[in-house]
Amino acid sequence: MAASPVSTAYNFNNKADTTLKRDTTKNRKAPKGKKSAATSGTKSTVAKNDTSKKNANGLNSQVTSHAEDSTHTDIVHDVVYLYGRARVTYEDFELDADYIRLDKKNHVLFASGGTDPITHRYVGRPISKQGKEKPIESDSLLFDYKTKKGRLWNPASDQDGSYISGGEAKKLNETEVAYHNVIFSTCDLPYPDTHFGIVITKGIAEKNRIISGPAYLEIEGIPLPLAIPFGFFPKPDQRASGVIIPTFGEDQKLGFYLRNFGYYIGISDYIDLTTTGTVYSKGSYELSTTAHYLKRYKYGGTFTLSYGSHNYGLEGDPAQKDFNVTWSHSQDPNANPGSTFSASVNAGTSTYYRNNPAQSNYNISSLTQNNLRSTINYSKTWAGTPFNLSVGLSHSQDLTNKTVTLQLPTLSFTMASLSPFDTKDRVGDQKWYQKITISYNLQATNEVDNVPEAQLFKGSTLAKKLQSRATHQIPVGLSLNLFKNFQFNTNINYTEHWYLQTIRKNYARGSISGQDSLVIDTVSGFRRAGSYNFSAGLSTKLYSTINFKKGNIEAIRHVMTPTISFNYNPDFSALSYGYYKTVASNATIPYPYNSTTYSIFEDGFPSAGKQAGIGFNLDNTIEMKLKPKTTDTSGKARKVSILDGLSFSTFYNFAQDSLRLSPIAFSAHTAILNQKVNLSFFGSFNPYETLVLDSISNGAILKYTREINRYTFQDGKLPKLTSISFSMSGSLNSTSFKPHAPVMPGSALSTINPVQAQKLAFINSDPSAYVDFNVPWNLSFNYSFSYNNNIINTSSTNTIMLSGDVNITNKWKIQYNTNYDIKAGRLAVSSFGIYRDLHCWDLNVQWVPFGLYKSYNITLKVKAAILQDLKLSKRSDYTSGQYYNNSY
């Protein structure tokens, strides 16, 4: 029998007949196979199923085979040849290939691919699978389906995020495989296109691990002088625990370090725990524990607790202690219909991000943030009823002033608007009294407001600073159409607050003017306070249209919406209500006394001052109608908004004795470039005259202003512009001006598979690690200008912010983020990044060229989530000094 790439030899050592080179996308030449001599001159038969039952060789199951092209049976040697999409199954073993030779006598299978006559590429490679194992692709294989032993050449298989390809694999039994010159890598491209990998010269693979002999690193097919005499590589079929290798380096202030060493624990398929630490040679250290949990169709989240002790001062100074807690939790909306639970927590010491920059990966946004906020919410809606309940905890932290505000907890119970005088079986239109609506809202809070961070955890803080109150609101409304063109609205609102403590103010004994000492006492006990107000308004719409007979513009329409309203609010600071008190200092001749009127409730409720006046508001919108485009088959005119809203408003209070007219406020907003860029401005005019007066202090002349009860138009002047602000913002990318692809049905969080869920959790844990090359460019910008005039002097700001990224090539992306103060003519904090996609690895360069956080960071890391800690980095820790500190 003539030798050929499809040989009839059964010797495992006959590599010339069995080893076939893999064809790749680089069009490497593949051997041209010829039809076996065993089939020469023999008529092929149509493909059909062939079944071998139990025989003298002791096979307990059936061997099933078929091929789409043709089959041939050698009766003398009891061999079946299968051509064209051949398939053989035996018990739990399955084999698919372009060509299969089935030797029933020796129960041996040989399989290989074939050469495409047009592309000359090697196609139809064998794909074998046994039991629940993942399929293995190879160039060719020999397999004894009775003893379950065999050999594969250039195998390629997925090992849960890692890949093995190239070389030879010899299956010793059902659980062990011997490897020779295979590549262990996170690159999903098979040999020889694997970019990075470890070449295992000799090794044994068991169910959950690979034990290797000598191994070395190979990059782009080039061996590197980095080798190990033996090694251990995990090959898990589920989450596995293990040690996290640290990185080494030096920090300018903290000394040499071992960074992010620790241990990963795969507790179950639903939760894992990662604990890492960093130690510095000068005594500083950091600890962090992160738990990821996910239950499909139910909930998922991440919890992180971090602690750091750093000594940035002189030797012997006390260390700075910092901690931080982050927690994010989301619930599938379909898990518990009618109720939801969510959490977004970020709390800790105000100096945590500044003292632990490595924990935020030197992210500029984290290092320069001024506030931390947290919310935990639970809501419940009762189907078929107007009632809704929401309970939450919240936290707000000012990092600049080092103060904390807590709400522990808040409760909201609402009833949607009802029409108590309407009936379900009503026939005909509503009567006017049937349009009366009523609703109810309860808000209960327990708040600790602006407490210094250092006092937050002291035992007496909550007892003295906690403010508890409940607010009940009952609004009653009526809306009617009058004379067809007018809309009339009236509202009566009643609000009542319940308190568990009130305050009292007094001056310390012996206080005199200029040296007064005001003392505030908290008095426990239940108190209630109620307020009410009445409002009524009348509005209409006025339309004006300009039609055009020529050009692309058909018409421009202007819509004015004038509104006049009446508002009444009593003066609840009157002594008859008992909500306000007056405190006065001791009057001692010749010194005058000081007096203050205050609310006994900490939040200043109810409001002081009587209000009875008329409000004016004028809103304007302008839109344009364009002729349809020649390519538009619908023939409908297009509407384009020119101005979404230009409004003017003011209020005239009859209850005041002077300065009854409030400042005239104005605002406008619109959007351009197909709603991609937003424009807005607002400001105010002062309708009264203002006097500039002089005073003398410490021998210097000081100027101050005072408004007088005289309108500017009485002197032939326009109202004075006191403030104006303008902003322009937008976010554009390459897809902004293209139609969005329709969302496929079922594409929701509730339908993602476990692999997608794992990738999404990884992105959520580090959003900066995700770079989308499918969007060639992104641009976000925000321009702002403000001007203030208080007659004596003026002030203004003029800044612009730019951020985004752009693809230089299909594999290179540049990222940028900068702020420029146009008035000062200087850049604020700016950062630049260069990203290189190395297929299964990422190269990321981040650079802050100047400023307090001047630094750079170069990172080469593996993309695979299970090996996200495998990375090589070089960085300079942030410093405001002149020189960089290089660390590895």
CSV table of N, CA and C in Angstrom, one decimal, residues 94-196:
chain,number,residue,atom,x,y,z
A,94,GLU,N,-16.9,11.2,20.6
A,94,GLU,CA,-17.4,11.7,19.3
A,94,GLU,C,-16.2,12.3,18.5
A,95,LEU,N,-16.2,12.0,17.2
A,95,LEU,CA,-15.1,12.5,16.4
A,95,LEU,C,-15.7,12.9,15.0
A,96,ASP,N,-15.3,14.2,14.6
A,96,ASP,CA,-15.7,14.7,13.3
A,96,ASP,C,-14.4,15.2,12.6
A,97,ALA,N,-14.3,14.9,11.3
A,97,ALA,CA,-13.2,15.2,10.5
A,97,ALA,C,-13.5,15.1,9.0
A,98,ASP,N,-12.6,15.7,8.2
A,98,ASP,CA,-12.8,15.6,6.8
A,98,ASP,C,-12.5,14.1,6.3
A,99,TYR,N,-11.6,13.5,7.0
A,99,TYR,CA,-11.3,12.1,6.6
A,99,TYR,C,-11.1,11.3,7.9
A,100,ILE,N,-11.7,10.1,8.0
A,100,ILE,CA,-11.5,9.2,9.1
A,100,ILE,C,-11.3,7.8,8.6
A,101,ARG,N,-10.3,7.1,9.2
A,101,ARG,CA,-10.1,5.7,8.9
A,101,ARG,C,-10.4,4.9,10.2
A,102,LEU,N,-11.4,4.0,10.1
A,102,LEU,CA,-11.9,3.2,11.2
A,102,LEU,C,-11.4,1.8,11.0
A,103,ASP,N,-10.4,1.4,11.9
A,103,ASP,CA,-9.9,0.0,11.9
A,103,ASP,C,-10.6,-0.8,13.0
A,104,LYS,N,-11.6,-1.5,12.6
A,104,LYS,CA,-12.5,-2.2,13.5
A,104,LYS,C,-11.7,-3.4,14.2
A,105,LYS,N,-10.8,-4.0,13.4
A,105,LYS,CA,-10.1,-5.1,13.9
A,105,LYS,C,-9.2,-4.8,15.1
A,106,ASN,N,-8.5,-3.7,15.0
A,106,ASN,CA,-7.6,-3.2,16.0
A,106,ASN,C,-8.2,-2.1,16.9
A,107,HIS,N,-9.5,-1.8,16.6
A,107,HIS,CA,-10.3,-0.7,17.2
A,107,HIS,C,-9.4,0.6,17.4
A,108,VAL,N,-8.9,1.0,16.2
A,108,VAL,CA,-8.1,2.2,16.1
A,108,VAL,C,-8.7,3.2,15.1
A,109,LEU,N,-8.7,4.5,15.5
A,109,LEU,CA,-9.2,5.5,14.6
A,109,LEU,C,-8.1,6.4,14.2
A,110,PHE,N,-8.0,6.8,12.9
A,110,PHE,CA,-7.1,7.8,12.4
A,110,PHE,C,-8.0,8.9,11.7
A,111,ALA,N,-7.7,10.2,12.0
A,111,ALA,CA,-8.5,11.3,11.4
A,111,ALA,C,-7.5,12.4,11.0
A,112,SER,N,-7.9,13.1,9.9
A,112,SER,CA,-7.1,14.2,9.5
A,112,SER,C,-8.0,15.1,8.7
A,113,GLY,N,-7.5,16.3,8.3
A,113,GLY,CA,-8.3,17.2,7.5
A,113,GLY,C,-8.0,17.0,6.0
A,114,GLY,N,-8.3,18.0,5.2
A,114,GLY,CA,-8.0,17.9,3.8
A,114,GLY,C,-7.7,19.2,3.2
A,115,THR,N,-7.2,19.2,2.0
A,115,THR,CA,-6.8,20.5,1.3
A,115,THR,C,-7.9,21.0,0.4
A,116,ASP,N,-8.3,22.2,0.6
A,116,ASP,CA,-9.3,22.8,-0.3
A,116,ASP,C,-8.7,23.0,-1.6
A,117,PRO,N,-9.3,22.5,-2.7
A,117,PRO,CA,-8.7,22.6,-4.0
A,117,PRO,C,-8.6,24.0,-4.6
A,118,ILE,N,-9.4,24.9,-4.0
A,118,ILE,CA,-9.5,26.3,-4.5
A,118,ILE,C,-8.5,27.2,-3.7
A,119,THR,N,-8.7,27.2,-2.4
A,119,THR,CA,-7.9,28.0,-1.5
A,119,THR,C,-6.6,27.4,-1.1
A,120,HIS,N,-6.5,26.1,-1.3
A,120,HIS,CA,-5.3,25.3,-0.9
A,120,HIS,C,-5.0,25.4,0.6
A,121,ARG,N,-6.1,25.6,1.3
A,121,ARG,CA,-5.9,25.7,2.8
A,121,ARG,C,-6.4,24.4,3.4
A,122,TYR,N,-5.7,24.1,4.5
A,122,TYR,CA,-6.0,22.9,5.3
A,122,TYR,C,-7.3,23.0,6.0
A,123,VAL,N,-8.3,22.3,5.7
A,123,VAL,CA,-9.7,22.5,6.3
A,123,VAL,C,-10.2,21.1,6.8
A,124,GLY,N,-11.3,21.2,7.5
A,124,GLY,CA,-11.9,19.9,8.0
A,124,GLY,C,-11.1,19.2,9.1
A,125,ARG,N,-10.4,20.0,9.9
A,125,ARG,CA,-9.5,19.3,11.0
A,125,ARG,C,-10.3,18.5,11.9
A,126,PRO,N,-9.7,17.5,12.5
A,126,PRO,CA,-10.5,16.6,13.4
A,126,PRO,C,-10.9,17.4,14.7
A,127,ILE,N,-12.1,17.2,15.1
A,127,ILE,CA,-12.6,17.7,16.4
A,127,ILE,C,-13.1,16.5,17.2
A,128,SER,N,-12.5,16.3,18.3
A,128,SER,CA,-12.8,15.1,19.2
A,128,SER,C,-13.3,15.6,20.5
A,129,LYS,N,-14.2,14.8,21.1
A,129,LYS,CA,-14.8,15.1,22.4
A,129,LYS,C,-15.2,13.8,23.1
A,130,GLN,N,-14.9,13.8,24.4
A,130,GLN,CA,-15.2,12.6,25.2
A,130,GLN,C,-15.9,13.1,26.4
A,131,GLY,N,-17.1,12.5,26.6
A,131,GLY,CA,-17.9,12.9,27.8
A,131,GLY,C,-18.2,14.3,27.9
A,132,LYS,N,-18.0,14.9,29.1
A,132,LYS,CA,-18.3,16.3,29.4
A,132,LYS,C,-17.1,17.2,29.1
A,133,GLU,N,-16.0,16.6,28.6
A,133,GLU,CA,-14.8,17.4,28.3
A,133,GLU,C,-15.1,18.4,27.2
A,134,LYS,N,-14.3,19.4,27.1
A,134,LYS,CA,-14.5,20.4,26.0
A,134,LYS,C,-13.9,19.8,24.8
A,135,PRO,N,-14.4,20.2,23.6
A,135,PRO,CA,-13.9,19.7,22.3
A,135,PRO,C,-12.4,20.1,22.1
A,136,ILE,N,-11.7,19.2,21.5
A,136,ILE,CA,-10.3,19.4,21.1
A,136,ILE,C,-10.1,19.4,19.6
A,137,GLU,N,-9.5,20.4,19.1
A,137,GLU,CA,-9.2,20.4,17.6
A,137,GLU,C,-7.8,20.1,17.4
A,138,SER,N,-7.4,19.4,16.3
A,138,SER,CA,-6.1,19.0,16.1
A,138,SER,C,-5.9,18.9,14.6
A,139,ASP,N,-4.6,18.8,14.2
A,139,ASP,CA,-4.3,18.6,12.8
A,139,ASP,C,-4.6,17.1,12.4
A,140,SER,N,-4.2,16.2,13.3
A,140,SER,CA,-4.5,14.8,13.0
A,140,SER,C,-4.4,14.1,14.3
A,141,LEU,N,-5.0,12.8,14.3
A,141,LEU,CA,-5.0,12.1,15.6
A,141,LEU,C,-5.1,10.6,15.3
A,142,LEU,N,-4.6,9.8,16.3
A,142,LEU,CA,-4.7,8.4,16.3
A,142,LEU,C,-5.4,8.0,17.7
A,143,PHE,N,-6.4,7.2,17.7
A,143,PHE,CA,-7.1,6.9,18.9
A,143,PHE,C,-7.6,5.5,19.0
A,144,ASP,N,-7.3,4.8,20.1
A,144,ASP,CA,-7.8,3.5,20.4
A,144,ASP,C,-9.1,3.6,21.2
A,145,TYR,N,-10.2,3.4,20.6
A,145,TYR,CA,-11.5,3.7,21.3
A,145,TYR,C,-11.8,2.6,22.3
A,146,LYS,N,-11.1,1.6,22.4
A,146,LYS,CA,-11.3,0.6,23.4
A,146,LYS,C,-10.5,0.9,24.7
A,147,THR,N,-9.2,1.2,24.5
A,147,THR,CA,-8.4,1.5,25.7
A,147,THR,C,-8.4,3.0,26.0
A,148,LYS,N,-9.1,3.8,25.2
A,148,LYS,CA,-9.2,5.3,25.4
A,148,LYS,C,-7.8,6.0,25.4
A,149,LYS,N,-6.8,5.4,24.7
A,149,LYS,CA,-5.5,6.0,24.5
A,149,LYS,C,-5.4,6.5,23.1
A,150,GLY,N,-4.5,7.5,22.9
A,150,GLY,CA,-4.3,8.0,21.6
A,150,GLY,C,-3.3,9.1,21.6
A,151,ARG,N,-3.1,9.7,20.4
A,151,ARG,CA,-2.1,10.8,20.2
A,151,ARG,C,-2.7,11.8,19.3
A,152,LEU,N,-2.4,13.1,19.6
A,152,LEU,CA,-2.9,14.2,18.8
A,152,LEU,C,-1.7,15.1,18.4
A,153,TRP,N,-1.7,15.6,17.2
A,153,TRP,CA,-0.6,16.5,16.7
A,153,TRP,C,-1.2,17.9,16.5
A,154,ASN,N,-0.5,18.9,17.0
A,154,ASN,CA,-1.0,20.3,17.1
A,154,ASN,C,-2.4,20.4,17.6
A,155,PRO,N,-2.6,19.9,18.8
A,155,PRO,CA,-3.9,20.1,19.4
A,155,PRO,C,-4.2,21.5,19.8
A,156,ALA,N,-5.5,21.9,19.9
A,156,ALA,CA,-5.9,23.2,20.3
A,156,ALA,C,-7.1,23.1,21.2
A,157,SER,N,-7.1,23.5,22.5
A,157,SER,CA,-8.2,23.4,23.4
A,157,SER,C,-8.3,24.5,24.3
A,158,ASP,N,-9.5,24.8,24.8
A,158,ASP,CA,-9.8,25.9,25.7
A,158,ASP,C,-9.8,25.3,27.1
A,159,GLN,N,-9.1,26.0,28.0
A,159,GLN,CA,-9.0,25.5,29.4
A,159,GLN,C,-9.5,26.6,30.3
A,160,ASP,N,-10.8,27.0,30.1
A,160,ASP,CA,-11.4,28.1,31.0
A,160,ASP,C,-10.6,29.3,31.1
A,161,GLY,N,-10.4,30.0,29.9
A,161,GLY,CA,-9.6,31.2,29.9
A,161,GLY,C,-8.2,31.1,29.5
A,162,SER,N,-7.7,29.9,29.6
A,162,SER,CA,-6.3,29.6,29.1
A,162,SER,C,-6.4,28.6,27.9
A,163,TYR,N,-5.4,28.6,27.1
A,163,TYR,CA,-5.4,27.8,25.8
A,163,TYR,C,-4.2,27.0,25.7
A,164,ILE,N,-4.3,25.7,25.2
A,164,ILE,CA,-3.2,24.9,24.9
A,164,ILE,C,-3.2,24.6,23.5
A,165,SER,N,-2.1,24.8,22.8
A,165,SER,CA,-2.0,24.5,21.3
A,165,SER,C,-0.6,24.1,20.9
A,166,GLY,N,-0.5,23.5,19.7
A,166,GLY,CA,0.8,23.1,19.2
A,166,GLY,C,1.4,21.9,19.8
A,167,GLY,N,2.5,21.4,19.3
A,167,GLY,CA,3.2,20.2,19.9
A,167,GLY,C,2.4,18.9,19.7
A,168,GLU,N,2.6,18.0,20.6
A,168,GLU,CA,1.9,16.8,20.6
A,168,GLU,C,1.3,16.5,22.0
A,169,ALA,N,0.2,15.7,21.9
A,169,ALA,CA,-0.5,15.3,23.1
A,169,ALA,C,-0.8,13.8,23.1
A,170,LYS,N,-0.5,13.1,24.1
A,170,LYS,CA,-0.7,11.7,24.2
A,170,LYS,C,-1.6,11.4,25.3
A,171,LYS,N,-2.8,10.8,25.0
A,171,LYS,CA,-3.8,10.5,26.0
A,171,LYS,C,-3.4,9.2,26.6
A,172,LEU,N,-3.1,9.2,27.9
A,172,LEU,CA,-2.7,8.1,28.6
A,172,LEU,C,-3.9,7.3,29.1
A,173,ASN,N,-4.9,8.0,29.7
A,173,ASN,CA,-6.1,7.3,30.1
A,173,ASN,C,-7.2,8.4,30.1
A,174,GLU,N,-8.3,8.1,30.8
A,174,GLU,CA,-9.4,9.1,30.7
A,174,GLU,C,-9.2,10.4,31.4
A,175,THR,N,-8.2,10.4,32.3
A,175,THR,CA,-8.0,11.6,33.2
A,175,THR,C,-6.6,12.2,33.0
A,176,GLU,N,-5.7,11.6,32.3
A,176,GLU,CA,-4.3,12.1,32.2
A,176,GLU,C,-3.9,12.2,30.7
A,177,VAL,N,-3.2,13.3,30.4
A,177,VAL,CA,-2.6,13.5,29.1
A,177,VAL,C,-1.2,13.9,29.2
A,178,ALA,N,-0.3,13.4,28.4
A,178,ALA,CA,1.1,13.8,28.3
A,178,ALA,C,1.3,14.8,27.2
A,179,TYR,N,2.0,15.9,27.5
A,179,TYR,CA,2.3,17.0,26.5
A,179,TYR,C,3.7,17.0,26.2
A,180,HIS,N,4.0,17.4,24.9
A,180,HIS,CA,5.3,17.6,24.5
A,180,HIS,C,5.4,18.9,23.6
A,181,ASN,N,6.1,19.9,24.0
A,181,ASN,CA,6.3,21.1,23.3
A,181,ASN,C,5.0,21.8,23.0
A,182,VAL,N,4.1,21.8,23.9
A,182,VAL,CA,2.8,22.6,23.7
A,182,VAL,C,3.0,24.0,24.3
A,183,ILE,N,2.1,24.9,23.9
A,183,ILE,CA,2.1,26.3,24.3
A,183,ILE,C,0.9,26.5,25.3
A,184,PHE,N,1.2,26.9,26.5
A,184,PHE,CA,0.2,27.3,27.5
A,184,PHE,C,0.0,28.8,27.5
A,185,SER,N,-1.2,29.3,27.1
A,185,SER,CA,-1.3,30.8,26.9
A,185,SER,C,-2.7,31.2,27.1
A,186,THR,N,-2.9,32.5,27.3
A,186,THR,CA,-4.2,33.1,27.3
A,186,THR,C,-4.7,33.6,25.9
A,187,CYS,N,-3.9,33.4,24.9
A,187,CYS,CA,-4.2,33.8,23.6
A,187,CYS,C,-5.0,32.7,22.9
A,188,ASP,N,-6.2,33.1,22.4
A,188,ASP,CA,-7.1,32.1,21.8
A,188,ASP,C,-6.8,31.8,20.3
A,189,LEU,N,-5.7,32.4,19.8
A,189,LEU,CA,-5.3,32.0,18.5
A,189,LEU,C,-4.5,30.8,18.5
A,190,PRO,N,-4.7,29.8,17.7
A,190,PRO,CA,-4.0,28.5,17.8
A,190,PRO,C,-2.6,28.6,17.3
A,191,TYR,N,-1.8,27.7,17.6
A,191,TYR,CA,-0.4,27.6,17.1
A,191,TYR,C,-0.5,27.5,15.5
A,192,PRO,N,0.4,28.3,14.8
A,192,PRO,CA,1.6,29.0,15.3
A,192,PRO,C,1.3,30.5,15.4
A,193,ASP,N,0.0,31.0,15.5
A,193,ASP,CA,-0.3,32.4,15.6
A,193,ASP,C,-0.4,32.9,17.0
A,194,THR,N,-0.1,32.1,18.0
A,194,THR,CA,-0.1,32.5,19.4
A,194,THR,C,0.9,33.6,19.6
A,195,HIS,N,0.4,34.7,20.2
A,195,HIS,CA,1.3,35.8,20.4
A,195,HIS,C,2.2,35.6,21.7
A,196,PHE,N,1.6,35.2,22.8
A,196,PHE,CA,2.4,35.1,24.0
A,196,PHE,C,2.1,33.7,24.6
